[in-house]
PDB file of C-alpha atoms in Angstrom:
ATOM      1  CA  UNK X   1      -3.233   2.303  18.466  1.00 44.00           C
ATOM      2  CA  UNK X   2      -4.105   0.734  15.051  1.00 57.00           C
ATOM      3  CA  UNK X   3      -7.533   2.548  14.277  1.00 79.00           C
ATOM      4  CA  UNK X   4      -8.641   1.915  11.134  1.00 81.00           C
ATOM      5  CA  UNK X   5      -8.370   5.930   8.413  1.00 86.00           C
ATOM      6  CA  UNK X   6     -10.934   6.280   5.805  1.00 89.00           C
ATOM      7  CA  UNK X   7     -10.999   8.654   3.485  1.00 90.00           C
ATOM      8  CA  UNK X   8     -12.098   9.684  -0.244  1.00 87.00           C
ATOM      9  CA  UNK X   9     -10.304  10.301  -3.164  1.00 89.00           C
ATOM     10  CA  UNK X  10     -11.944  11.553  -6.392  1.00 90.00           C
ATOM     11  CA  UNK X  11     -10.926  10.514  -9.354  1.00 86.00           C
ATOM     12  CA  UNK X  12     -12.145  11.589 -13.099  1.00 89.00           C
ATOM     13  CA  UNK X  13     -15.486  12.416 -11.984  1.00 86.00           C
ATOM     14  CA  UNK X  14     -15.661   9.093  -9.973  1.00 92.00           C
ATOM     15  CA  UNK X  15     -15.603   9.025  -5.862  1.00 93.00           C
ATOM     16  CA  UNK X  16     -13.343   6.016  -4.325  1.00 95.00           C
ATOM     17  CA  UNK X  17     -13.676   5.174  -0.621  1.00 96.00           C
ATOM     18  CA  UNK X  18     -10.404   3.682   1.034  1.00 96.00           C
ATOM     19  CA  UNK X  19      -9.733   2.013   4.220  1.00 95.00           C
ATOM     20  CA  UNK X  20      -6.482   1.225   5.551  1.00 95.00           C
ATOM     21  CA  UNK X  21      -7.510  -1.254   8.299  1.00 92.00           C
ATOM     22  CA  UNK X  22      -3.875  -2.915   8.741  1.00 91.00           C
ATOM     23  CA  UNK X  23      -0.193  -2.150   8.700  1.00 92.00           C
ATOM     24  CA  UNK X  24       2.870  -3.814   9.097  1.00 91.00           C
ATOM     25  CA  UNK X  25       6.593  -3.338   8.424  1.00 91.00           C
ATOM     26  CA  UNK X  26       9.327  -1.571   9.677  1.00 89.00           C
ATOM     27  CA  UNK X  27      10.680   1.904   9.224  1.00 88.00           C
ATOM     28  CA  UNK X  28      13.625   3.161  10.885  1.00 85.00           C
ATOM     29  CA  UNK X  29      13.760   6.646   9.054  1.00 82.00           C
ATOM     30  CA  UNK X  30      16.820   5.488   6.658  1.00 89.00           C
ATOM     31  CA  UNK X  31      15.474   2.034   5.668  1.00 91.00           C
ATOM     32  CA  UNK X  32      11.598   0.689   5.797  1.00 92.00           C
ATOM     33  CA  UNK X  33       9.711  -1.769   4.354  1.00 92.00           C
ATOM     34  CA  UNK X  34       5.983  -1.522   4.950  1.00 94.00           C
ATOM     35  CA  UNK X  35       2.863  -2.725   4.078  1.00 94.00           C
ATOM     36  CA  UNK X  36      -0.798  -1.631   4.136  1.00 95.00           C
ATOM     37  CA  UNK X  37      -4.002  -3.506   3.602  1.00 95.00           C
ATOM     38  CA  UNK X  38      -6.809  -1.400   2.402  1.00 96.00           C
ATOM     39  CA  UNK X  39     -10.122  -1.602   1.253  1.00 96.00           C
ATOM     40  CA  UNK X  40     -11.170  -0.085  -1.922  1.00 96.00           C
ATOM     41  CA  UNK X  41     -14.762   0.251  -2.869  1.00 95.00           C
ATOM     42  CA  UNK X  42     -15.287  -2.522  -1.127  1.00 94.00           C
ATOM     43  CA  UNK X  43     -12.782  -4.693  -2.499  1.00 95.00           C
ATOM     44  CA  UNK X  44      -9.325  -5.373  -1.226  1.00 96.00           C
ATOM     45  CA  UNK X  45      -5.606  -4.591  -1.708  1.00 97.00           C
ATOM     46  CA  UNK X  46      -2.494  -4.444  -0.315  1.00 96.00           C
ATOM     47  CA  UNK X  47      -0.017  -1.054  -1.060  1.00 97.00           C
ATOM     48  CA  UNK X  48       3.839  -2.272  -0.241  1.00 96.00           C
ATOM     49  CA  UNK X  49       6.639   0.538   0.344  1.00 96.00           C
ATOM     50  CA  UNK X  50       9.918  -0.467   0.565  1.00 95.00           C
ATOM     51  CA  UNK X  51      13.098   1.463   0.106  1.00 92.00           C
ATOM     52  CA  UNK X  52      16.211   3.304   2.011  1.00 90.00           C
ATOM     53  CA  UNK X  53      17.222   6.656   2.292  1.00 86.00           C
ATOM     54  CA  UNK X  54      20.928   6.240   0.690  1.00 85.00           C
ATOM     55  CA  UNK X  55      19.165   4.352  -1.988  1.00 78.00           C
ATOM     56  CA  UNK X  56      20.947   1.335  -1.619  1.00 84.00           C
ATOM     57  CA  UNK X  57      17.466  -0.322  -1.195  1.00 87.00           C
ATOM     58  CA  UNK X  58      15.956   1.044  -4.385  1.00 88.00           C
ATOM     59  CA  UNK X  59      12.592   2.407  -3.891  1.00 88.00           C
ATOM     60  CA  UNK X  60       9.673   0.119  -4.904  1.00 93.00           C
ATOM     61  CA  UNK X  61       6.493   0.475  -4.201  1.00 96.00           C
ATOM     62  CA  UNK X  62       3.418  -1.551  -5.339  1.00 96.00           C
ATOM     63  CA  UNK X  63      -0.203  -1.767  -5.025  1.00 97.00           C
ATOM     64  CA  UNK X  64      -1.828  -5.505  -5.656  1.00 96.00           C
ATOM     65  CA  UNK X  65      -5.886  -6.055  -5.910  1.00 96.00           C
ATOM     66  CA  UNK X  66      -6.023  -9.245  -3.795  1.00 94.00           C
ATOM     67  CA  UNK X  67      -8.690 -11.209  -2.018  1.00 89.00           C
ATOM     68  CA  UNK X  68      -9.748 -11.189   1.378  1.00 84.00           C
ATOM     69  CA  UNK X  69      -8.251 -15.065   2.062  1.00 86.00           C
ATOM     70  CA  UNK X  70      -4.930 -13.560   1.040  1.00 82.00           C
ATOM     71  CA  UNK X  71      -5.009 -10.634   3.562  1.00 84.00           C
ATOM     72  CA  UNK X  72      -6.123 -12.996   5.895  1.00 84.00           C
ATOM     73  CA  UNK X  73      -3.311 -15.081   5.838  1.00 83.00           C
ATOM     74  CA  UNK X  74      -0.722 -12.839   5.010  1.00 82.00           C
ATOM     75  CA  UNK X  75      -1.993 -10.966   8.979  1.00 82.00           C
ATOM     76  CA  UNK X  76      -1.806 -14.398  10.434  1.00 78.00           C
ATOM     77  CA  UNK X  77       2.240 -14.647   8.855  1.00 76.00           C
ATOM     78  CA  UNK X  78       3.114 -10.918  10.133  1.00 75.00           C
ATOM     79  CA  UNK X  79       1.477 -11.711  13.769  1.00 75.00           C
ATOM     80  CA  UNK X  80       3.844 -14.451  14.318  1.00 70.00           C
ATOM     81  CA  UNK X  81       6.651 -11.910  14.145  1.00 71.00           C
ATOM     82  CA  UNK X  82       7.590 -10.072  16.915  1.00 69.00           C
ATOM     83  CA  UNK X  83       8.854  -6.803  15.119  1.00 73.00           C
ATOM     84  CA  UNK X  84       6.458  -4.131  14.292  1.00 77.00           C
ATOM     85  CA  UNK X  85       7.292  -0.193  14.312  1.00 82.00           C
ATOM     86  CA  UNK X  86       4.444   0.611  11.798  1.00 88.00           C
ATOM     87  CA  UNK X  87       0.879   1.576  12.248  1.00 88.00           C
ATOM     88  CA  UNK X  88      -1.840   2.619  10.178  1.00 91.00           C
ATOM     89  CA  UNK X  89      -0.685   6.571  11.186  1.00 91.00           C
ATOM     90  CA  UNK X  90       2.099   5.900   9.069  1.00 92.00           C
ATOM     91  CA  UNK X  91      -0.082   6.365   5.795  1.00 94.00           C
ATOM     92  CA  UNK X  92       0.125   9.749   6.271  1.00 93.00           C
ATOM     93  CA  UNK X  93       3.265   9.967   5.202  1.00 92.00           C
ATOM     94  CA  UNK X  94       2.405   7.497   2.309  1.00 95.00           C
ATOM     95  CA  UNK X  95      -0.716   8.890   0.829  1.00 95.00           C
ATOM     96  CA  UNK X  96       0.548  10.692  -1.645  1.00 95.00           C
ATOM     97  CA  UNK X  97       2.478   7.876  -3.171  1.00 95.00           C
ATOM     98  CA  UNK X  98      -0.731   5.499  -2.782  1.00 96.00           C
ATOM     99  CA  UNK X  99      -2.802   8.220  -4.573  1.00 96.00           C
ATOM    100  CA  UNK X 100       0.021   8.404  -7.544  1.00 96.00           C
ATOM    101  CA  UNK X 101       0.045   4.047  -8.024  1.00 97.00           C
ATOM    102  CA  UNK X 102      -4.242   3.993  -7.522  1.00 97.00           C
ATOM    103  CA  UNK X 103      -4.533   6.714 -10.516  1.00 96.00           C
ATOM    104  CA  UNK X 104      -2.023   4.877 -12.560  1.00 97.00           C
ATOM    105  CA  UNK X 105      -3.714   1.501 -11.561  1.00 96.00           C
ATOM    106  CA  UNK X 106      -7.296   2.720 -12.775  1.00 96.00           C
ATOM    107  CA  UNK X 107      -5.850   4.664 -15.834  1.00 96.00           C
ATOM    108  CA  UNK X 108      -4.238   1.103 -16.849  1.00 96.00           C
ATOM    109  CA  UNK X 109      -7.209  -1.011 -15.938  1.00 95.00           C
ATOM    110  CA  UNK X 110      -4.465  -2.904 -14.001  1.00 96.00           C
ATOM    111  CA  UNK X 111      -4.548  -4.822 -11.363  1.00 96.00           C
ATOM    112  CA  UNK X 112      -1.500  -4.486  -9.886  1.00 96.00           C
ATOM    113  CA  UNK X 113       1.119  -1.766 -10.181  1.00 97.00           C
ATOM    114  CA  UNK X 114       3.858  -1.070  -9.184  1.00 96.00           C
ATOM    115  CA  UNK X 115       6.739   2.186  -9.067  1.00 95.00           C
ATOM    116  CA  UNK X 116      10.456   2.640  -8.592  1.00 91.00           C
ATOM    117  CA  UNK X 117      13.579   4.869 -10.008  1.00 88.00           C
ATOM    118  CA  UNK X 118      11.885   4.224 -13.034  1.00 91.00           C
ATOM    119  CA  UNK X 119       8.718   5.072 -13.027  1.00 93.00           C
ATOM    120  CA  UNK X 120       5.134   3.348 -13.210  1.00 96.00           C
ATOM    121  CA  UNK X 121       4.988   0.041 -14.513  1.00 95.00           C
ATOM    122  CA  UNK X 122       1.998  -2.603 -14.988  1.00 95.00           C
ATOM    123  CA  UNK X 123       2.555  -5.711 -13.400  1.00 93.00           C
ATOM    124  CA  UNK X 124      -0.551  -7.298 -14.268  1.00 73.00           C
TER     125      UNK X 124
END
């Protein structure tokens, strides 16, 4: 089942309230490649995480303030593919690095962010 998760996270002395409401992707256990649409005070994103165990898919993840059109749309492309082996459950497991890229994101005044081997980076 792909029930929507809402929860808050409090950041220097301000509360956010997130939704995920959509997920799509693959993950296998050694390789995945998901994404997440959320809602974040009322505004939307989508949080990517993509990467392989070995590391020969380096580890990127990113987190993009979009608009609802391009969520829309971007549903419509992923429901006419047949292969899907991630739900919104799986955020779980990806809070934490969500949490990490939002704080950087608001610390930056970004709008998109992103994070690999590297570390944080503004995108834009």
């Amino acid at each position: 089942m792909n029930k929507r998760i809402g929860f808050d996270m409090f950041y220097k002395d301000k509360n956010h309230h997130i939704i995920v409401s959509y997920a799509y992707g693959s993950d296998d256990g050694y390789y995945w490649d998901k994404q997440y649409f959320l809602i974040i005070d009322n505004k939307p994103y989508i949080f990517l995480v993509i990467g392989s165990y070995s590391g020969w898919i380096e580890r990127n993840n990113s987190l993009k303030q979009v608009n609802f059109d391009y969520l829309k749309n971007r549903k419509k492309e992923n429901l006419s593919n047949s292969y899907n082996d991630v739900s919104i459950s799986d955020f779980d497991v990806d809070r934490y690095t969500f949490e990490n890229l939002y704080a950087f994101m608001l610390d930056n005044n970004a709008k998109e962010v992103s994070e690999d081997d590297n570390g944080f980076k503004v995108i834009e």
